[in-house]
Amino acid sequence: MLRSNAYDQSDLFRFGGATSLRGYDEERFRGRIVARALAEYRYQLDPRSYAFVFFDLGYVETPELVDLDGARGVHPGYGLGMQFSTALGLINASYAMSPADGPANGRVHVGLSLGL
């Protein structure tokens, strides 16, 4: 948590995207305080692969005098995806939406976790 009344953009936490709040662009929000809760239902396909549906809920608090492009407040995201095991590692792909954008304008998030 930042305690000063003077903020530079680089002082704020970046939030949004595949690893923090699915359904939004990477680093869509910047805030003085950010929090995330998520619920995910998984259907196991094999020991390391599964399909899932999810609901993410993010909270962003911006400095009082600055509301960076509507960042302040609660932001939900939801969608579905799959994680599957390959020789290279775990591949995770999801289709995520936000209520403001709707299903036709969702985001595709893809990630690769290497087993080192």
PDB file of N, CA and C in Angstrom, residues 5 16-17 20 25 33 36 52-53 70 80-81 114:
ATOM      1  N   ASN A   5       0.537  11.154  -0.704  1.00  0.00           N
ATOM      2  CA  ASN A   5      -0.541  11.790  -1.462  1.00  0.00           C
ATOM      3  C   ASN A   5      -0.108  12.127  -2.878  1.00  0.00           C
ATOM      4  N   GLY A  16      -4.644  -6.681 -14.185  1.00  0.00           N
ATOM      5  CA  GLY A  16      -5.472  -7.067 -15.322  1.00  0.00           C
ATOM      6  C   GLY A  16      -4.712  -7.998 -16.237  1.00  0.00           C
ATOM      7  N   GLY A  17      -5.428  -8.908 -16.877  1.00  0.00           N
ATOM      8  CA  GLY A  17      -4.804  -9.828 -17.818  1.00  0.00           C
ATOM      9  C   GLY A  17      -4.790 -11.259 -17.320  1.00  0.00           C
ATOM     10  N   SER A  20      -3.695 -11.943 -13.538  1.00  0.00           N
ATOM     11  CA  SER A  20      -4.255 -11.215 -12.405  1.00  0.00           C
ATOM     12  C   SER A  20      -5.765 -11.032 -12.470  1.00  0.00           C
ATOM     13  N   ASP A  25      -7.645  -6.434 -20.558  1.00  0.00           N
ATOM     14  CA  ASP A  25      -6.333  -6.340 -21.181  1.00  0.00           C
ATOM     15  C   ASP A  25      -5.237  -6.411 -20.124  1.00  0.00           C
ATOM     16  N   ILE A  33      -4.049   0.292  -4.335  1.00  0.00           N
ATOM     17  CA  ILE A  33      -4.343  -0.987  -3.692  1.00  0.00           C
ATOM     18  C   ILE A  33      -5.080  -1.844  -4.716  1.00  0.00           C
ATOM     19  N   ARG A  36      -7.631  -9.502  -5.511  1.00  0.00           N
ATOM     20  CA  ARG A  36      -8.268 -10.426  -6.446  1.00  0.00           C
ATOM     21  C   ARG A  36      -8.816 -11.636  -5.692  1.00  0.00           C
ATOM     22  N   PHE A  52     -11.996 -25.939 -17.477  1.00  0.00           N
ATOM     23  CA  PHE A  52     -12.477 -25.166 -16.340  1.00  0.00           C
ATOM     24  C   PHE A  52     -13.390 -24.021 -16.772  1.00  0.00           C
ATOM     25  N   VAL A  53     -14.239 -23.612 -15.834  1.00  0.00           N
ATOM     26  CA  VAL A  53     -14.995 -22.365 -15.938  1.00  0.00           C
ATOM     27  C   VAL A  53     -14.568 -21.540 -14.731  1.00  0.00           C
ATOM     28  N   GLY A  70     -11.479   5.057 -15.168  1.00  0.00           N
ATOM     29  CA  GLY A  70     -12.505   4.191 -14.596  1.00  0.00           C
ATOM     30  C   GLY A  70     -11.973   3.008 -13.824  1.00  0.00           C
ATOM     31  N   LEU A  80     -14.121 -19.463 -19.642  1.00  0.00           N
ATOM     32  CA  LEU A  80     -13.834 -20.891 -19.633  1.00  0.00           C
ATOM     33  C   LEU A  80     -12.501 -21.137 -20.312  1.00  0.00           C
ATOM     34  N   GLY A  81     -11.957 -22.322 -20.074  1.00  0.00           N
ATOM     35  CA  GLY A  81     -10.665 -22.621 -20.678  1.00  0.00           C
ATOM     36  C   GLY A  81     -10.236 -24.050 -20.458  1.00  0.00           C
ATOM     37  N   LEU A 114       6.757 -23.909 -18.177  1.00  0.00           N
ATOM     38  CA  LEU A 114       7.803 -24.891 -18.458  1.00  0.00           C
ATOM     39  C   LEU A 114       8.121 -25.671 -17.198  1.00  0.00           C
TER      40      LEU A 114
END
